[in-house]
Structures are given as C-alpha cells and as structure tokens.
CSV table of C-alpha atoms in Angstrom, one decimal:
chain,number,residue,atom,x,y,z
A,1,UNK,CA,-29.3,31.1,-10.5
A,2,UNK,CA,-32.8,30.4,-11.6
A,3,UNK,CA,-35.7,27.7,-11.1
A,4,UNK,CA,-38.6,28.3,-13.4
A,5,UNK,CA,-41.7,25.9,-13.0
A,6,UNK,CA,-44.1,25.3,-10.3
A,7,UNK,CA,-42.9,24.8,-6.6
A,8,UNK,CA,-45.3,21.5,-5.8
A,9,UNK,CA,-43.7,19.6,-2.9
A,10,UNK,CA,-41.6,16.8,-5.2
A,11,UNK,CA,-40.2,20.2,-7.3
A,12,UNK,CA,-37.5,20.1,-3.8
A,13,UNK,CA,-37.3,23.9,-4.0
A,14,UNK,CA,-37.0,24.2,-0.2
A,15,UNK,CA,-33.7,21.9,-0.5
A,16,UNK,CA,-32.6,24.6,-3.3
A,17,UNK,CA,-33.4,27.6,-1.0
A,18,UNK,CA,-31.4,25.8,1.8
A,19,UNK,CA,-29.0,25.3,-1.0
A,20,UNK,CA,-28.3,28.8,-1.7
A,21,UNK,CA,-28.4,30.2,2.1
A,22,UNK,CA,-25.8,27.5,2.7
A,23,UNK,CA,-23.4,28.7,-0.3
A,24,UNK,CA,-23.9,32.2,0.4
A,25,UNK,CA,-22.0,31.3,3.9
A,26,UNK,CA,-19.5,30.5,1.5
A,27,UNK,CA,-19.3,32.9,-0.7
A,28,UNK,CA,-17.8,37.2,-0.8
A,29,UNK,CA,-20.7,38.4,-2.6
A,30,UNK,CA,-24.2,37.5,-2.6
A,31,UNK,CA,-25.4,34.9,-5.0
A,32,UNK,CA,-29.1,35.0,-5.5
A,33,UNK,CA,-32.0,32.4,-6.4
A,34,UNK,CA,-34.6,33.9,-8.9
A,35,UNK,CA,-38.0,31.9,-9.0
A,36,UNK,CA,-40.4,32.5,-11.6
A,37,UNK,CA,-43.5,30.8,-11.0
A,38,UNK,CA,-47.2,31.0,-10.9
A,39,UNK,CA,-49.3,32.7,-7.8
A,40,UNK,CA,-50.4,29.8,-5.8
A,41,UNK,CA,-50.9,28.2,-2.3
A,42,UNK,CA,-47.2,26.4,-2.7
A,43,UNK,CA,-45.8,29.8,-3.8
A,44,UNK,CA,-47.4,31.1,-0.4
A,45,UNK,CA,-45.8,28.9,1.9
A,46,UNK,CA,-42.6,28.7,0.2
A,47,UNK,CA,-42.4,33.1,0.6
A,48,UNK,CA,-43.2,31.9,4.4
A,49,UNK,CA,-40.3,29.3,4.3
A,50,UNK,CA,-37.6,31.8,3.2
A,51,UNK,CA,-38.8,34.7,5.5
A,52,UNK,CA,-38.5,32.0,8.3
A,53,UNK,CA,-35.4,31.1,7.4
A,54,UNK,CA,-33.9,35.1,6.5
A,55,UNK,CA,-33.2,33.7,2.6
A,56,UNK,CA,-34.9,36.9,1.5
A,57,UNK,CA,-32.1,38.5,0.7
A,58,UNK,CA,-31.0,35.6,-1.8
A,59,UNK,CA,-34.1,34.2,-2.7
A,60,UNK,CA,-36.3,36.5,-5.4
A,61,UNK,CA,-40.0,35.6,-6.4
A,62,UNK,CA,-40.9,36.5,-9.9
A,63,UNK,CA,-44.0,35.2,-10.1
A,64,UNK,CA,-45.1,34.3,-13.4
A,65,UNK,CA,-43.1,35.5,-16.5
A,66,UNK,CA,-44.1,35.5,-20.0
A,67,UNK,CA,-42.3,33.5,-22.5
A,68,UNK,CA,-40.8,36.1,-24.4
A,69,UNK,CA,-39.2,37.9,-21.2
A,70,UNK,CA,-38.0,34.2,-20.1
A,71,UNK,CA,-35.3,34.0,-22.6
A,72,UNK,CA,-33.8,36.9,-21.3
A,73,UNK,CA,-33.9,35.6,-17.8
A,74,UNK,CA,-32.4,32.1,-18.6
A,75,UNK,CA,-29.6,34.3,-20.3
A,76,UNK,CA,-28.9,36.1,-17.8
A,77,UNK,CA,-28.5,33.9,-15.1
A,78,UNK,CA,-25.5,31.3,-14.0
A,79,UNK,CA,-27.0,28.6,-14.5
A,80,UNK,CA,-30.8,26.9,-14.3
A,81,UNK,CA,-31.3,24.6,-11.3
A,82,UNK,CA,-34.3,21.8,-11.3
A,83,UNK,CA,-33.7,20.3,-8.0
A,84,UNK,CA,-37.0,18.0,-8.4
A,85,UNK,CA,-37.4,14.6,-7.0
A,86,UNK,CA,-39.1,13.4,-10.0
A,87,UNK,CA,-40.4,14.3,-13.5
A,88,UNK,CA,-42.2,13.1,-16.4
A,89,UNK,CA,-39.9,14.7,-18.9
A,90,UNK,CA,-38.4,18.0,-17.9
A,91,UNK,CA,-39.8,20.7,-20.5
A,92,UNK,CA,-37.7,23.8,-18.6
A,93,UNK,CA,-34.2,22.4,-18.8
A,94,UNK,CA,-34.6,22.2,-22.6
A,95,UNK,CA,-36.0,25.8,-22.2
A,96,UNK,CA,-32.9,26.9,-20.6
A,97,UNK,CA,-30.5,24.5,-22.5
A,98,UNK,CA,-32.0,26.5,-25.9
A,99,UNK,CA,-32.3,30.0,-24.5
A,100,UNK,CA,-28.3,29.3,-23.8
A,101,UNK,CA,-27.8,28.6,-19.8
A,102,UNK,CA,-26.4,26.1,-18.5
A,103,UNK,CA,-27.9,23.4,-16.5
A,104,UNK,CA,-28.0,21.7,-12.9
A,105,UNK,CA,-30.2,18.6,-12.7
A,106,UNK,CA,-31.0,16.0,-10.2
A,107,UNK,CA,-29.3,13.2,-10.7
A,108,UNK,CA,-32.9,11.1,-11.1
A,109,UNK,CA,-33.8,8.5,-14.3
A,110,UNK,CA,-35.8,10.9,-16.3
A,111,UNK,CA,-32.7,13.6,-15.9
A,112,UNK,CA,-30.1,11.2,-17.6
A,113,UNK,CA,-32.4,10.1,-20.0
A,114,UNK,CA,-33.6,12.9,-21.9
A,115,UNK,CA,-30.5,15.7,-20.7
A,116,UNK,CA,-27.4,13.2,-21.3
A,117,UNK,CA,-24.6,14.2,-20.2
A,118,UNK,CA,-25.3,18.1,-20.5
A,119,UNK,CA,-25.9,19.2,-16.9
A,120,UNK,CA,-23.9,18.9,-13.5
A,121,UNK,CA,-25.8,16.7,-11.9
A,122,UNK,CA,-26.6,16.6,-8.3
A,123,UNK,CA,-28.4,14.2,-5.2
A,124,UNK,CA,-31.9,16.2,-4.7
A,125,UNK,CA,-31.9,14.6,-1.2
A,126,UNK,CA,-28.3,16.5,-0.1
A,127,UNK,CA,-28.6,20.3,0.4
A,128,UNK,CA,-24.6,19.8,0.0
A,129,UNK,CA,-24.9,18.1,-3.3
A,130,UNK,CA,-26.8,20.8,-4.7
A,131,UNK,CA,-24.5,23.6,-3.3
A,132,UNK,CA,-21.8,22.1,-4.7
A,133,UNK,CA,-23.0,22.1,-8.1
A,134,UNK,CA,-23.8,25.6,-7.5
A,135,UNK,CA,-20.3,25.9,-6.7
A,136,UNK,CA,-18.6,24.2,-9.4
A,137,UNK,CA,-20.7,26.5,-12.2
A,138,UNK,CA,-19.6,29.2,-10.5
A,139,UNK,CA,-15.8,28.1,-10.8
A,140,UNK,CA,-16.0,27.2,-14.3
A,141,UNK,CA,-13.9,29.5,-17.0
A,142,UNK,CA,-15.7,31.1,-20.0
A,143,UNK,CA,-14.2,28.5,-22.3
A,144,UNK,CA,-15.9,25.3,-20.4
A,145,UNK,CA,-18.7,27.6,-20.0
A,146,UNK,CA,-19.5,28.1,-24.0
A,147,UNK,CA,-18.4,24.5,-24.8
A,148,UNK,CA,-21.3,23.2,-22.0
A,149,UNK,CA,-23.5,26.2,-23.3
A,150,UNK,CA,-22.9,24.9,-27.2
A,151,UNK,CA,-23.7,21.4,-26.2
A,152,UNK,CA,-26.5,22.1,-24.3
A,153,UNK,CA,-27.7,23.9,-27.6
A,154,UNK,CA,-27.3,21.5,-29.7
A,155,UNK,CA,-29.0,18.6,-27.4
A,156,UNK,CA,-32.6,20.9,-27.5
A,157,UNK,CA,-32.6,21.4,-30.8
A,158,UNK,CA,-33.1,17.7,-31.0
A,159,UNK,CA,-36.5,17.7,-29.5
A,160,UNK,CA,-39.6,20.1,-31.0
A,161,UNK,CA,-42.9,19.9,-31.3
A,162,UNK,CA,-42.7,19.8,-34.6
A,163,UNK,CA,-41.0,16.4,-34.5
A,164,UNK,CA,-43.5,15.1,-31.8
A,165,UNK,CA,-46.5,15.9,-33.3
A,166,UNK,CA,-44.8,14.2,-36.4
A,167,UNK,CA,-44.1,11.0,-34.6
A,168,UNK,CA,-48.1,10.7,-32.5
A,169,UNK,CA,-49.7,11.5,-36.1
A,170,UNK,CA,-47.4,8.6,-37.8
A,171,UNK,CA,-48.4,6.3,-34.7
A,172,UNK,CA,-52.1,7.0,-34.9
A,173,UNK,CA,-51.7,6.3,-38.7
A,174,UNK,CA,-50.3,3.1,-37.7
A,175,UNK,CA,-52.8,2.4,-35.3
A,176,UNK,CA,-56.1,3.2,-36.9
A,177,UNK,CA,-55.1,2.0,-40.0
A,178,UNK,CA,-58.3,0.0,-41.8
C-alpha cells in the first residue's frame, strides 16, 4: 500500500499505520505501508510513532519522491490509501487513479464528490474500517482489479489542468468584461 502527500495531523496517517500493524496480525506475509512524503517536523514524529509502536517492519518512509519515479510507485503498489479527515479536493487520488492503482478513500464529502464511486471507501475515525478496506483490495481477483483500475482511468482523465485553466480564464472573461 501507499500514502503519498504530507502527514499534517487531519491527513490521519497514524489511524493508517495502526491500520496496517492491525492487518498484518491478520495476515501470512507481511503487507507493507510505503510513505512518500516531504522531510518535516510531522514526518519526525510520525518515524517516532511507528518505532513506538514496532510498525517499522511494515511502515517504510520514502521521503520525498520526484514525479517521474511516482508513477512507478503508484504502479507498483496494491492500492493508494488517503485516510484524511478532510480535504479541499484530493489532487493524489487522481494521481494514483491515472498512474493506474487503485484507490481507498475516506468516506468524507469532498471524497464522494470529486472520486464517485471509484474507491472503497472507508470511516477515517475506525482503524477497523480502514483495515478492512485494506483487506477487501487484497481479496479482489485480477478481473475486478482491471475493471476498478479502467474506471478509475477513465474518471482522471476528466480533470486537467488544461481544462481548469480553461474554465478560471472563461470566468475572469466573464467577470471583467467592460
């Protein structure tokens, strides 16, 4: 699995690292948490939260990784998760949904608005919730796997900056018209 973004407080990444630790109780073989992320004071005391808690094992920091090797990660990983509490839009999903990985999503407003339908959804408050999304990924076959993947696809394709800069010109035009 992998979380990309920063790891502020309302991001809920210490419900995800809980998250993982309890599904690798679960599970045979390890299942791992990458996190690529900027060097920062949050980054500090979450590598002090996971050493407290022995989640080392699981739980890898990338620090930060440049957009062209981020792809590559998003491709090669189960699924994206973006336990945060709340968002203004959600910019890495539609990374991840376009670069081909599925998604897991807190089931918040902003999430079902701009995502649809596309990711498993989850409670960011229950460290259950979250593992069982984890879970259910984890359990699906290759063929539900493309079909989400394809859809996922599809839905970021929608969205560019191309578009938006499009649409804020036309609505300045509109705006400051004479």
């Amino acid at each position: 699995f992998i979380y990309v973004g920063n790891v502020y407080p309302h991001k809920n990444i210490e419900r995800l690292i809980k998250a993982i630790l309890l599904l690798n109780k679960e599970q045979k073989e390890k299942i791992y948490l990458a996190i690529a992320c900027s060097r920062g004071v949050f980054l500090k005391r979450f590598e002090n939260i996971v050493q407290k808690s022995k989640a080392e094992v699981f739980v890898l920091f990338l620090g930060f990784v440049p957009d062209e090797e981020l792809s590559t990660l998003y491709n090669n990983s189960v699924s994206f998760v973006y336990p945060s509490l709340m968002e203004g839009f959600g910019l890495p999903g539609f990374e991840a949904m376009a670069a081909g990985t599925l998604i897991l999503a807190s089931d918040i407003p902003v999430f079902r608005e701009v995502y649809k339908g596309i990711p498993y959804y989850f409670d960011p408050f229950s460290i259950d919730s979250i593992k069982k999304s984890m879970e259910k990924v984890l359990s699906l076959n290759e063929t539900e796997r493309k079909k989400l993947i394809t859809k996922g696809e599809m839905l970021a394709k929608t969205y560019s900056w191309s578009n938006m800069a499009k649409e804020t010109l036309k609505i300045y035009d509109q705006v400051f018209k004479p």
